[in-house]
Structures are given as C-alpha cells and as structure tokens.
Coordinates of N, CA and C in Angstrom, one line a residue:
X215 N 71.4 -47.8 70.7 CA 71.6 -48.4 69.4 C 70.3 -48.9 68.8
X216 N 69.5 -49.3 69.6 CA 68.2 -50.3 69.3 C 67.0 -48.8 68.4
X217 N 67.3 -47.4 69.6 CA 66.6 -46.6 68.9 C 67.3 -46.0 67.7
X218 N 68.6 -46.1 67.2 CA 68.7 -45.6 66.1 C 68.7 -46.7 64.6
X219 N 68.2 -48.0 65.0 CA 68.0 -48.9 64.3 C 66.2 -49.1 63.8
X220 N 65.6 -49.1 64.8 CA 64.3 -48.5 64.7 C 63.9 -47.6 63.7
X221 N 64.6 -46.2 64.6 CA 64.3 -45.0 63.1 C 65.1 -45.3 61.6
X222 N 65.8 -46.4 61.8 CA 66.1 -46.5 60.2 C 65.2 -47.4 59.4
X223 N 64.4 -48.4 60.5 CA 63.4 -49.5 59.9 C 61.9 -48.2 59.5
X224 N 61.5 -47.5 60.6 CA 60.5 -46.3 59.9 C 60.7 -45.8 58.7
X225 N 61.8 -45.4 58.7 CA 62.1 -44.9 57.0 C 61.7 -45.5 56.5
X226 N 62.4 -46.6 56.3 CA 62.5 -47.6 55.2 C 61.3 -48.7 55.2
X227 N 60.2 -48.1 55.8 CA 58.9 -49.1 55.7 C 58.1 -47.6 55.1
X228 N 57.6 -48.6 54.0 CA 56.5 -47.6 53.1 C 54.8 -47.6 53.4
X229 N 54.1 -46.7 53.0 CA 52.6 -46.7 53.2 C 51.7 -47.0 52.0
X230 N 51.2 -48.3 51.7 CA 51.5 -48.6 50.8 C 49.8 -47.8 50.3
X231 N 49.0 -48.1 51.4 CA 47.5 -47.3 51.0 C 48.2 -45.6 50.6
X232 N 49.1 -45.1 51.2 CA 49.1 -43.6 50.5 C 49.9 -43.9 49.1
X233 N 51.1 -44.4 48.7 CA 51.2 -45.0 47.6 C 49.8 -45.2 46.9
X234 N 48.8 -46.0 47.3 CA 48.2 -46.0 46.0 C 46.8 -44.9 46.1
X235 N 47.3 -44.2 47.0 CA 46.2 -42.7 47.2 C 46.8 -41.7 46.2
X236 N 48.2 -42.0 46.1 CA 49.2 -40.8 45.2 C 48.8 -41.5 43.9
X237 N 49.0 -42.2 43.3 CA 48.7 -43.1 41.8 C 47.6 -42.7 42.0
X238 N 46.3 -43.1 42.4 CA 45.0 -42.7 42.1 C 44.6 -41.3 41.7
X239 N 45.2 -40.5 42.3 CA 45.1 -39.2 42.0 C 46.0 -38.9 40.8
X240 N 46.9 -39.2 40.6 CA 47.9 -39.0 39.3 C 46.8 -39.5 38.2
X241 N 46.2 -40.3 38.9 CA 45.7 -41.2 37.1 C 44.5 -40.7 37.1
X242 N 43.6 -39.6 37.7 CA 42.5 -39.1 37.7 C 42.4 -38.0 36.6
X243 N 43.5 -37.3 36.3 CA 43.5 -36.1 35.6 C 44.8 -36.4 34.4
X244 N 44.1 -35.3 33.5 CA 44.9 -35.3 32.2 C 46.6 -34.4 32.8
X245 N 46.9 -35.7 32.0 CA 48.6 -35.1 32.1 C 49.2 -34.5 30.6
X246 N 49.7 -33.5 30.9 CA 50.7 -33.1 28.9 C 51.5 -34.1 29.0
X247 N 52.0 -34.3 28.2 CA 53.3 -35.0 27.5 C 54.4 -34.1 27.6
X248 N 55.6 -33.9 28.2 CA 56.3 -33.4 28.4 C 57.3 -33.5 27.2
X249 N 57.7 -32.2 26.5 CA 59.2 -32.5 25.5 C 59.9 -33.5 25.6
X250 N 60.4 -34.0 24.5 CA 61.7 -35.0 24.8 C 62.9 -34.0 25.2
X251 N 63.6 -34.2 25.8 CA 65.1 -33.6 25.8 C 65.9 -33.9 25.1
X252 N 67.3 -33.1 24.2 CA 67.6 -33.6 23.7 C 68.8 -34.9 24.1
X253 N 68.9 -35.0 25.5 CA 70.5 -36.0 25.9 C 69.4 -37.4 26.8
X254 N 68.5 -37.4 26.8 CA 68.0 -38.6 27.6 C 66.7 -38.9 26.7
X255 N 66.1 -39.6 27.3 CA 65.1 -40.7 26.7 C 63.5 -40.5 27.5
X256 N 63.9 -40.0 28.7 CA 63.1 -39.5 29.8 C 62.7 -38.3 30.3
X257 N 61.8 -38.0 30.8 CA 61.7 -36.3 31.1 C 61.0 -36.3 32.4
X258 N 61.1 -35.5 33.2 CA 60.4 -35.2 34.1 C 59.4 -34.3 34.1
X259 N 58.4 -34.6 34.7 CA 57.0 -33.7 35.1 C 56.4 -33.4 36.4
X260 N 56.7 -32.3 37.0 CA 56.7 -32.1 38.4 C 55.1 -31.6 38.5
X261 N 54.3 -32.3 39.5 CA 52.7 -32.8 39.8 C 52.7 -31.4 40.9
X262 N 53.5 -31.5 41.7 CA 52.9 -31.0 43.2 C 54.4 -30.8 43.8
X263 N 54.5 -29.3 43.9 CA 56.1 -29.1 44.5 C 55.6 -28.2 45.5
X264 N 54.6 -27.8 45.9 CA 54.5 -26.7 46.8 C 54.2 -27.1 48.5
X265 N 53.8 -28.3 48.5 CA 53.0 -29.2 49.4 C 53.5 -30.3 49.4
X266 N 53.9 -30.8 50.7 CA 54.3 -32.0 51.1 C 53.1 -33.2 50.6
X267 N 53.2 -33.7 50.1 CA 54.5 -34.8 49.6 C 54.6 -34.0 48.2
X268 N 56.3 -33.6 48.4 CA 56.4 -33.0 46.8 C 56.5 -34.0 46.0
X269 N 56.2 -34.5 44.9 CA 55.9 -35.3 43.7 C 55.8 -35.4 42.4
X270 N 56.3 -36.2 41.5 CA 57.1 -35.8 40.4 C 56.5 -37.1 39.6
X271 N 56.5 -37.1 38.3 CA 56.1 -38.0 37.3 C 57.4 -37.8 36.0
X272 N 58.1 -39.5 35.7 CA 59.0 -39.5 35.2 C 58.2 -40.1 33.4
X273 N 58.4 -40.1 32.7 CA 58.0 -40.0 31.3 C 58.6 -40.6 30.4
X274 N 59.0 -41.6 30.0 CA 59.9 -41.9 28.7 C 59.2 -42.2 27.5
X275 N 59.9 -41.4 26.7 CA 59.5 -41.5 25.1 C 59.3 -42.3 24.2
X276 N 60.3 -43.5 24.7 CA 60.7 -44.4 24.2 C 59.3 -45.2 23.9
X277 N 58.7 -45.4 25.5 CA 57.6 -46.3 25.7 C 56.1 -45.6 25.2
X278 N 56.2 -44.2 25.4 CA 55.1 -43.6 25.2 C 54.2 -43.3 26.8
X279 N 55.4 -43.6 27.2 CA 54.3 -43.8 28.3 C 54.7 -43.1 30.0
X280 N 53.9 -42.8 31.3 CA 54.3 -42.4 32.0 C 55.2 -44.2 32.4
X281 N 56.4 -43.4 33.5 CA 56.9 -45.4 33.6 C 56.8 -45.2 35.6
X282 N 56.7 -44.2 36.1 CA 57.1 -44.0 37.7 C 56.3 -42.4 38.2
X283 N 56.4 -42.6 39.1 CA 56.6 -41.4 40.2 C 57.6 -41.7 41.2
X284 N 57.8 -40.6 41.7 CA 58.6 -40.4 42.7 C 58.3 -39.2 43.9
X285 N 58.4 -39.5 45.1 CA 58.1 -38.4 46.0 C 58.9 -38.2 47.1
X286 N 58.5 -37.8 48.1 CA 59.4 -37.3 49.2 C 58.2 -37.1 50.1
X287 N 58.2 -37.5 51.4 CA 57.1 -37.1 52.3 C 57.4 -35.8 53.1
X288 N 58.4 -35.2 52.8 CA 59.4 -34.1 53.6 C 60.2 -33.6 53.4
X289 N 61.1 -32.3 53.6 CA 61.8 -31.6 53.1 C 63.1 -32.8 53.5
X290 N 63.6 -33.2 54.2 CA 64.9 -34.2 54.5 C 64.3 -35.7 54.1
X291 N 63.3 -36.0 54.1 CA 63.2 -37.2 53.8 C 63.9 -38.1 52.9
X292 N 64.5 -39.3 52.3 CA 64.3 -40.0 50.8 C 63.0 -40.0 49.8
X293 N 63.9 -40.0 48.9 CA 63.1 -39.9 47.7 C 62.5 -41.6 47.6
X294 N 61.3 -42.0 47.1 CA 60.7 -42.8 47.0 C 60.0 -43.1 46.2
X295 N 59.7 -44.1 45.5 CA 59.6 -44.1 43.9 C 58.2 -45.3 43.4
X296 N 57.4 -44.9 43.0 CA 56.3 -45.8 42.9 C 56.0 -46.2 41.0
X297 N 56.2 -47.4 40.8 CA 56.1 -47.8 39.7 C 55.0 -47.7 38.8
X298 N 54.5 -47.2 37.6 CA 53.6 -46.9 36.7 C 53.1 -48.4 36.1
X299 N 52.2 -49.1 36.7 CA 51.8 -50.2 35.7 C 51.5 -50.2 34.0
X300 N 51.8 -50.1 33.0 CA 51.8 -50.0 31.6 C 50.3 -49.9 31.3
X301 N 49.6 -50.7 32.0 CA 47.5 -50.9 32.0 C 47.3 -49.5 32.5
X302 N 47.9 -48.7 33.9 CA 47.1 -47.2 34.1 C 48.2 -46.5 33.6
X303 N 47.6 -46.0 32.7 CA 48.0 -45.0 32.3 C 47.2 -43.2 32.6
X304 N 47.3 -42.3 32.8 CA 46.2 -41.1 32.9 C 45.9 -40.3 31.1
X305 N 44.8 -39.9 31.5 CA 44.6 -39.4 29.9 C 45.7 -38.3 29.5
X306 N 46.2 -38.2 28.5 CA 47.2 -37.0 28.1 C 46.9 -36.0 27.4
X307 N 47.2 -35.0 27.8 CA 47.0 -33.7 26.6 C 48.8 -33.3 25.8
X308 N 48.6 -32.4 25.0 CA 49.3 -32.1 24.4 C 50.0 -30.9 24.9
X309 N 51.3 -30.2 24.9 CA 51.3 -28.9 25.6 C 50.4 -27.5 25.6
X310 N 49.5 -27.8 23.9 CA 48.5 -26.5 24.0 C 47.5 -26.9 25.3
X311 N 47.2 -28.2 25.6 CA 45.7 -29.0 26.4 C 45.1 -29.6 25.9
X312 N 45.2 -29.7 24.4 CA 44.2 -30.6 23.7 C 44.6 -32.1 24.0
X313 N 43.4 -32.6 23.9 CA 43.5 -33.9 24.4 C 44.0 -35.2 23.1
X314 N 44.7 -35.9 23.2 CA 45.5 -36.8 22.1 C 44.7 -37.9 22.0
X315 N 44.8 -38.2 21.0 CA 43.9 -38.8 20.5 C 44.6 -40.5 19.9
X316 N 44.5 -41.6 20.4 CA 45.7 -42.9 20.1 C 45.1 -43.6 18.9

C-alpha cells in the first residue's frame, strides 16, 4: 500500500526548474496567433507533438493573449498545465509570419 501511495505522490509532485525550462523556450520564439474558432473563446496551438514532452499553447482572444501551456511528460502520463504570466508574453506573427506590430 505505502508503494502504491508513493507512486501517486511522484506523479503528483512537479519539476518546477523544467516548468520554467518549457516557458523559457516558449517565450524565446515568435508564435502565430492562431484563428479564433467559431464555438469558443480559446484556441489551441500545438508547440512540440513529436517528442516527449508533447506540448501545447492555449490562446484566448478575448485577452489577446497566450493564457497557459499544457504538457505531458509521456505517452500515459497526466496532462499538466503551466500558467502564462500576462508580463511574458512571446513575440507574435501573423499566419503569413509577419511579425504584428501593437
């Protein structure tokens, strides 16, 4: 019982230096602006699906702004979700690449 209590405390304890290894690199490079959809407020933008840690950037229109990421360190793992401070933001392009101008 003690070891299957254990591996639930592993899970559920995060790495907070790779957390902000994954943001750093998110906020290094120009991101597009992703369409609005027409039923939600939010969009997703998939960063890195080929390679563990797959990872994903969520987008709302509302704000203008990226608001999260989200990842997975493994194919079974939970999904894990790292909050977008409103101050970093990454530079944006537009869907041709051009870069936008505020």
């Amino acid at each position: 019982m003690e070891k299957q209590n254990a591996g639930r405390t592993a899970v559920n304890q995060r790495d907070t230096g790779f957390e902000q290894e994954l943001l750093q690199r998110f906020l290094e490079r120009s991101r597009p602006v992703p369409q609005r959809p027409p039923y939600s407020r939010t969009s997703t933008l998939i960063i890195r699906k080929e390679l563990v840690p797959f990872y994903f950037a969520i987008y709302d229109h509302d704000r203008y702004r990226f608001i999260e990421l989200q990842y997975r360190l493994g194919r079974d793992s939970p999904l894990f979700s790292i909050q977008i401070p409103e101050s970093m933001q990454p530079p944006v392009t537009s869907e041709s690449g051009e870069a936008l101008k505020n």
